[in-house]
Each structure stands twice: as structure tokens, then as C-alpha cells.
Amino acid sequence: GMRSHGFSLLEVVVALAVLALGIVSLMTFTVASFRLARTNRQAAAADRCLLDTIENVRAVPSEDVFTRYASFTSPVNDPVLASGVIAVAFLDESRASVLAGIPVDLDRDGVASETEAAHGGMRSFCVQVALDWLDEATQRGETLRVFVYEHSP
């Protein structure tokens, strides 16, 4: 019979299709890896920023904390969190109770879950620290932390 030298056209087409599929899969994996790495960088930077702000709030003497942070917003100085803004808010007992899942009596007047606004006379504050930013894909990122600030005796 006849002996063939080289590859047939069908074998070349199948080999190229398999190669193309492998390249596309590798590119998809690489793009997904870069997206995940960006998301992880942003999450780590957001955590650092939130924890730094919480630490700053807790470092303020109890008699000054409400006055100093009552309407606090500040731009974030981190290139990973483009256009980032951090905000501190003092929650009323009602909102704090919803977040905690139990009645919260922040001013220790014996009545929990009031809608009275937080004020300087309270013994404790439920503080919300929120961070908003635009990521590299111009999507909005948002994260927040809530903690209770107890007046020192």
C-alpha cells in the first residue's frame, strides 16, 4: 500500500483545536487569578484601614470620643482603595440591637432598644466604621465593622 509521510490535514486541524482550547483555558485561569489577587489586596487593605480607624477611636479618651468622631469622614490614603472614604457613625440602641440580635442598653437607663440618638452622656457607644471605594473595574466596594466603645471608669 501507500505510505504516508507527515500529517493529514484533519490531524493538523484537531491538534490546533486542542492547542487553542488549552491556550484559552490558561488565559481564563490567568485572568481569574489576577481578579482574585486584586480582590484579596483590596480586602486586606480595607481590613487594615478599618482596624486602624477602630484603634484610633479607641485611643481617644472617653470624654472626647463622641465629640471627636460624631460626624467623622475621611479620605483613605491607600492606592489599592481608589477614591476610598471611611466614615464613623454612632448607632442608636435600636440599630445596635438589630446588629447584635439582642436588646442593647447603651446608656444604661434600664430601657433597651431606644431610637434616641447617640450622645455624649452615654456610657457606651455602638460604633460603626464603614469604608466605601471604587475598585479598578469601577465597581463599588463596601465593608464595615461594628464595635462597642465602653467608657473607662
Coordinates of N, CA and C in Angstrom, one line a residue:
G1 N 0.8 -1.2 0.0 CA 0.0 0.0 0.0 C 0.8 1.3 0.0
M2 N 0.1 2.3 0.1 CA 0.7 3.6 0.0 C 1.1 4.1 1.4
R3 N 2.2 4.6 1.5 CA 2.8 5.1 2.8 C 2.7 6.6 2.9
S4 N 2.3 7.1 4.1 CA 2.1 8.5 4.2 C 3.3 9.1 4.9
H5 N 3.7 10.2 4.5 CA 4.8 11.0 5.1 C 4.2 12.3 5.6
G6 N 4.3 12.5 7.0 CA 3.7 13.7 7.6 C 2.3 13.5 8.1
F7 N 1.6 14.6 8.4 CA 0.3 14.5 9.0 C -0.7 14.9 8.0
S8 N -1.9 14.3 8.2 CA -3.0 14.7 7.3 C -3.6 16.0 7.8
L9 N -4.4 16.7 6.9 CA -5.0 18.0 7.2 C -5.9 17.8 8.5
L10 N -6.6 16.8 8.6 CA -7.5 16.5 9.7 C -6.7 16.4 11.0
E11 N -5.6 15.8 11.0 CA -4.8 15.7 12.2 C -4.2 17.0 12.6
V12 N -3.8 17.8 11.7 CA -3.3 19.2 12.0 C -4.4 20.1 12.6
V13 N -5.6 20.0 12.0 CA -6.8 20.8 12.5 C -7.1 20.4 13.9
V14 N -7.2 19.1 14.2 CA -7.5 18.6 15.5 C -6.4 19.0 16.5
A15 N -5.2 18.9 16.1 CA -4.1 19.3 17.0 C -4.2 20.8 17.3
L16 N -4.5 21.6 16.3 CA -4.6 23.1 16.5 C -5.8 23.4 17.4
A17 N -6.9 22.7 17.3 CA -8.1 22.9 18.1 C -7.8 22.6 19.6
V18 N -7.1 21.5 19.8 CA -6.7 21.1 21.2 C -5.8 22.2 21.8
L19 N -4.8 22.6 21.0 CA -3.9 23.7 21.4 C -4.6 25.0 21.7
A20 N -5.5 25.4 20.9 CA -6.3 26.6 21.1 C -7.1 26.5 22.4
L21 N -7.7 25.3 22.6 CA -8.5 25.1 23.8 C -7.7 25.2 25.0
G22 N -6.5 24.7 25.0 CA -5.6 24.8 26.1 C -5.1 26.2 26.4
I23 N -4.9 27.0 25.3 CA -4.4 28.4 25.5 C -5.6 29.2 26.1
V24 N -6.8 29.0 25.6 CA -8.0 29.8 26.1 C -8.2 29.4 27.5
S25 N -8.1 28.2 27.9 CA -8.3 27.8 29.3 C -7.2 28.4 30.2
L26 N -6.0 28.4 29.7 CA -4.9 29.0 30.5 C -5.1 30.5 30.7
M27 N -5.6 31.2 29.6 CA -5.8 32.6 29.7 C -7.0 32.9 30.7
T28 N -8.0 32.1 30.6 CA -9.2 32.3 31.5 C -8.7 32.1 33.0
F29 N -7.9 31.1 33.2 CA -7.4 30.9 34.6 C -6.5 32.1 35.0
T30 N -5.7 32.6 34.1 CA -4.8 33.7 34.5 C -5.6 35.0 34.8
V31 N -6.6 35.3 34.0 CA -7.5 36.4 34.3 C -8.2 36.3 35.6
A32 N -8.7 35.1 35.9 CA -9.4 34.9 37.2 C -8.4 35.0 38.3
S33 N -7.2 34.5 38.2 CA -6.2 34.6 39.2 C -5.9 36.1 39.5
F34 N -5.7 36.9 38.5 CA -5.5 38.3 38.7 C -6.6 39.0 39.4
R35 N -7.9 38.7 39.0 CA -9.0 39.3 39.7 C -9.1 38.9 41.2
L36 N -8.8 37.6 41.4 CA -8.8 37.2 42.8 C -7.7 37.9 43.6
A37 N -6.5 38.0 43.0 CA -5.4 38.7 43.7 C -5.8 40.1 44.0
R38 N -6.4 40.8 43.1 CA -6.9 42.2 43.3 C -7.9 42.3 44.4
T39 N -8.9 41.4 44.4 CA -9.9 41.3 45.4 C -9.2 41.1 46.8
N40 N -8.3 40.2 46.9 CA -7.6 39.9 48.1 C -6.8 41.1 48.6
R41 N -6.1 41.8 47.7 CA -5.4 43.0 48.1 C -6.3 44.1 48.6
Q42 N -7.4 44.3 48.0 CA -8.4 45.2 48.4 C -9.0 44.9 49.8
A43 N -9.3 43.6 50.0 CA -9.8 43.1 51.3 C -8.8 43.3 52.4
A44 N -7.6 43.0 52.1 CA -6.5 43.2 53.2 C -6.3 44.7 53.5
A45 N -6.3 45.6 52.4 CA -6.2 47.0 52.7 C -7.4 47.5 53.4
A46 N -8.6 47.1 53.1 CA -9.8 47.5 53.8 C -9.8 47.1 55.2
D47 N -9.4 45.9 55.5 CA -9.2 45.5 56.9 C -8.2 46.3 57.7
R48 N -7.1 46.6 57.1 CA -6.1 47.4 57.7 C -6.6 48.8 58.0
C49 N -7.3 49.4 57.1 CA -7.9 50.7 57.2 C -9.0 50.7 58.3
L50 N -9.8 49.8 58.3 CA -10.9 49.7 59.3 C -10.3 49.5 60.7
L51 N -9.4 48.6 60.8 CA -8.8 48.3 62.1 C -8.0 49.5 62.7
D52 N -7.3 50.2 61.8 CA -6.5 51.4 62.2 C -7.5 52.5 62.7
T53 N -8.6 52.6 62.0 CA -9.6 53.6 62.4 C -10.2 53.2 63.8
I54 N -10.6 51.9 64.0 CA -11.1 51.5 65.2 C -10.1 51.7 66.4
E55 N -8.8 51.4 66.1 CA -7.7 51.7 67.0 C -7.7 53.2 67.4
N56 N -7.8 54.0 66.4 CA -7.7 55.5 66.6 C -8.9 55.9 67.5
V57 N -10.1 55.4 67.2 CA -11.3 55.8 68.0 C -11.1 55.3 69.5
R58 N -10.6 54.1 69.6 CA -10.5 53.6 71.0 C -9.4 54.3 71.8
A59 N -8.4 54.9 71.1 CA -7.3 55.6 71.7 C -7.8 57.0 72.3
V60 N -8.9 57.5 71.9 CA -9.4 58.8 72.3 C -10.0 58.6 73.7
P61 N -9.7 59.5 74.6 CA -10.3 59.4 76.0 C -11.9 59.4 75.9
S62 N -12.5 58.7 76.8 CA -13.9 58.5 76.7 C -14.7 59.8 76.7
E63 N -14.2 60.8 77.4 CA -15.0 62.1 77.5 C -14.9 62.9 76.1
D64 N -14.0 62.5 75.2 CA -13.9 63.2 74.0 C -14.3 62.4 72.7
V65 N -14.5 61.1 72.9 CA -14.7 60.3 71.7 C -16.0 60.7 70.9
F66 N -17.1 61.0 71.6 CA -18.3 61.3 70.8 C -18.1 62.7 70.1
T67 N -17.5 63.6 70.8 CA -17.3 64.9 70.1 C -16.4 64.9 68.9
R68 N -15.4 64.1 69.1 CA -14.3 64.0 68.0 C -14.8 63.2 66.8
Y69 N -15.6 62.1 67.0 CA -16.0 61.3 65.9 C -17.4 61.3 65.6
A70 N -18.2 62.2 66.1 CA -19.7 62.2 65.9 C -20.1 62.3 64.4
S71 N -19.3 63.0 63.6 CA -19.7 63.1 62.2 C -18.4 63.0 61.4
F72 N -17.6 61.9 61.6 CA -16.3 61.8 61.0 C -16.3 61.1 59.7
T73 N -15.8 61.7 58.7 CA -15.5 61.1 57.4 C -14.1 61.5 56.9
S74 N -13.4 60.6 56.3 CA -12.0 60.9 55.8 C -11.7 60.1 54.6
P75 N -10.9 60.8 53.7 CA -10.5 60.0 52.5 C -9.4 59.0 53.0
V76 N -9.3 57.9 52.3 CA -8.4 56.8 52.6 C -7.1 57.0 51.8
N77 N -6.0 57.0 52.5 CA -4.7 57.2 51.9 C -4.1 55.8 51.5
D78 N -4.7 55.1 50.6 CA -4.2 53.8 50.2 C -4.6 53.6 48.7
P79 N -3.6 53.5 47.8 CA -3.8 53.4 46.4 C -4.6 52.2 46.0
V80 N -4.7 51.1 46.8 CA -5.4 49.9 46.5 C -6.9 50.2 46.6
L81 N -7.3 51.2 47.5 CA -8.7 51.5 47.7 C -8.9 52.9 47.1
A82 N -9.0 52.9 45.7 CA -9.1 54.1 45.0 C -10.4 54.9 45.4
S83 N -10.3 56.2 45.6 CA -11.4 57.0 46.0 C -12.1 56.6 47.3
G84 N -11.3 55.9 48.1 CA -11.9 55.4 49.4 C -12.2 56.5 50.4
V85 N -13.4 56.3 51.0 CA -13.8 57.2 52.1 C -14.2 56.3 53.3
I86 N -13.7 56.7 54.5 CA -14.0 56.0 55.7 C -14.9 56.9 56.5
A87 N -15.9 56.3 57.1 CA -16.9 57.1 57.9 C -17.1 56.4 59.3
V88 N -17.3 57.2 60.3 CA -17.6 56.6 61.6 C -18.9 57.1 62.0
A89 N -19.8 56.3 62.5 CA -21.1 56.6 63.0 C -21.4 56.0 64.3
F90 N -22.1 56.7 65.1 CA -22.6 56.2 66.4 C -24.0 55.7 66.3
L91 N -24.3 54.5 66.6 CA -25.6 53.9 66.3 C -26.5 54.1 67.6
D92 N -27.8 54.3 67.3 CA -28.7 54.3 68.4 C -29.0 52.9 68.9
E93 N -29.6 52.8 70.1 CA -29.8 51.5 70.7 C -30.6 50.5 69.8
S94 N -31.6 51.1 69.1 CA -32.4 50.3 68.2 C -31.6 49.6 67.1
R95 N -30.8 50.4 66.4 CA -29.9 49.8 65.4 C -28.8 48.9 66.0
A96 N -28.3 49.2 67.1 CA -27.3 48.4 67.8 C -27.9 47.0 68.1
S97 N -29.2 47.1 68.6 CA -29.9 45.9 69.0 C -30.1 45.0 67.8
V98 N -30.5 45.6 66.6 CA -30.7 44.8 65.4 C -29.4 44.1 65.0
L99 N -28.3 44.8 65.0 CA -27.0 44.3 64.7 C -26.5 43.2 65.6
A100 N -26.8 43.4 66.9 CA -26.4 42.4 68.0 C -27.3 41.2 68.0
G101 N -28.5 41.4 67.6 CA -29.5 40.3 67.7 C -30.1 40.2 69.1
I102 N -29.8 41.1 70.0 CA -30.3 41.1 71.4 C -30.6 42.6 71.8
P103 N -31.5 42.9 72.7 CA -31.6 44.3 73.2 C -30.4 44.8 73.8
V104 N -30.1 46.1 73.4 CA -28.8 46.7 73.9 C -29.2 48.0 74.6
D105 N -28.7 48.2 75.8 CA -28.9 49.4 76.6 C -27.6 50.1 76.7
L106 N -27.3 51.0 75.8 CA -26.1 51.7 75.7 C -25.9 52.8 76.8
D107 N -27.0 53.4 77.2 CA -26.9 54.5 78.2 C -27.2 54.0 79.6
R108 N -27.5 52.7 79.7 CA -27.8 52.0 80.9 C -28.8 52.7 81.8
D109 N -29.9 53.1 81.1 CA -31.0 53.7 81.8 C -32.1 52.7 82.1
G110 N -31.9 51.4 81.8 CA -32.9 50.4 82.0 C -33.8 50.1 80.9
V111 N -33.7 50.9 79.8 CA -34.6 50.8 78.6 C -33.7 50.5 77.4
A112 N -33.9 49.3 76.9 CA -33.1 48.9 75.7 C -33.8 49.2 74.4
S113 N -33.1 49.3 73.4 CA -33.7 49.5 72.0 C -34.4 50.8 71.8
E114 N -33.9 51.8 72.4 CA -34.5 53.1 72.1 C -34.0 53.7 70.8
T115 N -34.7 54.6 70.2 CA -34.2 55.2 69.0 C -33.6 56.6 69.3
E116 N -33.3 56.9 70.5 CA -32.6 58.1 70.9 C -31.3 58.1 70.3
A117 N -30.9 59.2 69.7 CA -29.6 59.3 69.0 C -28.5 59.2 70.0
A118 N -27.4 58.7 69.6 CA -26.2 58.6 70.5 C -25.8 60.0 70.9
H119 N -25.3 60.2 72.1 CA -24.9 61.5 72.6 C -23.8 61.3 73.6
G120 N -23.2 62.4 73.9 CA -22.0 62.4 74.8 C -22.3 61.9 76.2
G121 N -23.5 61.9 76.7 CA -23.8 61.4 78.0 C -23.9 59.9 78.1
M122 N -23.8 59.2 77.0 CA -24.0 57.8 77.1 C -22.7 57.1 77.7
R123 N -22.9 56.0 78.4 CA -21.8 55.3 79.0 C -21.0 54.4 77.9
S124 N -21.7 54.0 76.9 CA -21.1 53.1 75.9 C -21.7 53.6 74.5
F125 N -20.9 53.4 73.5 CA -21.3 53.7 72.2 C -21.2 52.5 71.3
C126 N -22.2 52.2 70.4 CA -22.0 51.2 69.4 C -21.6 52.0 68.2
V127 N -20.4 51.7 67.7 CA -19.7 52.5 66.7 C -19.6 51.6 65.4
Q128 N -20.1 52.2 64.3 CA -20.0 51.6 63.0 C -18.9 52.3 62.2
V129 N -18.0 51.6 61.7 CA -16.9 52.1 60.8 C -17.1 51.5 59.5
A130 N -17.4 52.4 58.5 CA -17.7 52.0 57.1 C -16.7 52.5 56.2
L131 N -16.4 51.7 55.1 CA -15.4 52.0 54.1 C -16.0 51.8 52.8
D132 N -16.0 52.8 51.9 CA -16.5 52.7 50.5 C -15.4 53.0 49.6
W133 N -15.3 52.3 48.5 CA -14.2 52.7 47.5 C -14.7 52.2 46.1
L134 N -13.9 52.6 45.1 CA -14.1 52.1 43.7 C -12.9 51.2 43.4
D135 N -13.2 50.0 42.9 CA -12.1 49.2 42.6 C -11.6 49.5 41.2
E136 N -10.6 48.7 40.7 CA -10.0 49.0 39.4 C -11.0 48.8 38.3
A137 N -12.1 48.0 38.5 CA -13.1 47.8 37.5 C -14.2 48.8 37.7
T138 N -14.0 49.8 38.4 CA -15.0 50.9 38.8 C -16.3 50.3 39.4
Q139 N -16.1 49.2 40.1 CA -17.3 48.7 40.9 C -17.1 49.2 42.3
R140 N -18.2 49.3 43.0 CA -18.1 49.8 44.4 C -17.8 48.7 45.3
G141 N -16.9 49.0 46.2 CA -16.6 48.0 47.3 C -17.1 48.7 48.6
E142 N -17.5 47.8 49.5 CA -18.0 48.3 50.7 C -17.8 47.3 51.8
T143 N -17.4 47.8 53.0 CA -17.2 46.9 54.1 C -17.4 47.7 55.4
L144 N -17.8 47.1 56.4 CA -18.0 47.8 57.7 C -17.7 46.9 58.9
R145 N -17.4 47.5 60.0 CA -17.2 46.8 61.2 C -18.0 47.6 62.3
V146 N -18.5 46.9 63.2 CA -19.2 47.5 64.3 C -18.5 47.0 65.6
F147 N -18.4 47.9 66.6 CA -17.8 47.5 67.9 C -18.4 48.4 68.9
V148 N -18.3 48.0 70.2 CA -18.8 48.8 71.3 C -17.7 49.5 72.0
Y149 N -17.8 50.8 72.1 CA -16.8 51.6 72.9 C -17.4 51.8 74.3
E150 N -16.7 51.3 75.2 CA -17.1 51.4 76.6 C -16.3 52.6 77.3
H151 N -17.1 53.4 78.0 CA -16.4 54.5 78.8 C -15.5 53.9 79.8
S152 N -14.4 54.4 80.0 CA -13.5 53.9 81.0 C -13.9 54.5 82.4
P153 N -13.8 53.7 83.4 CA -14.3 54.1 84.8 C -13.5 55.3 85.3

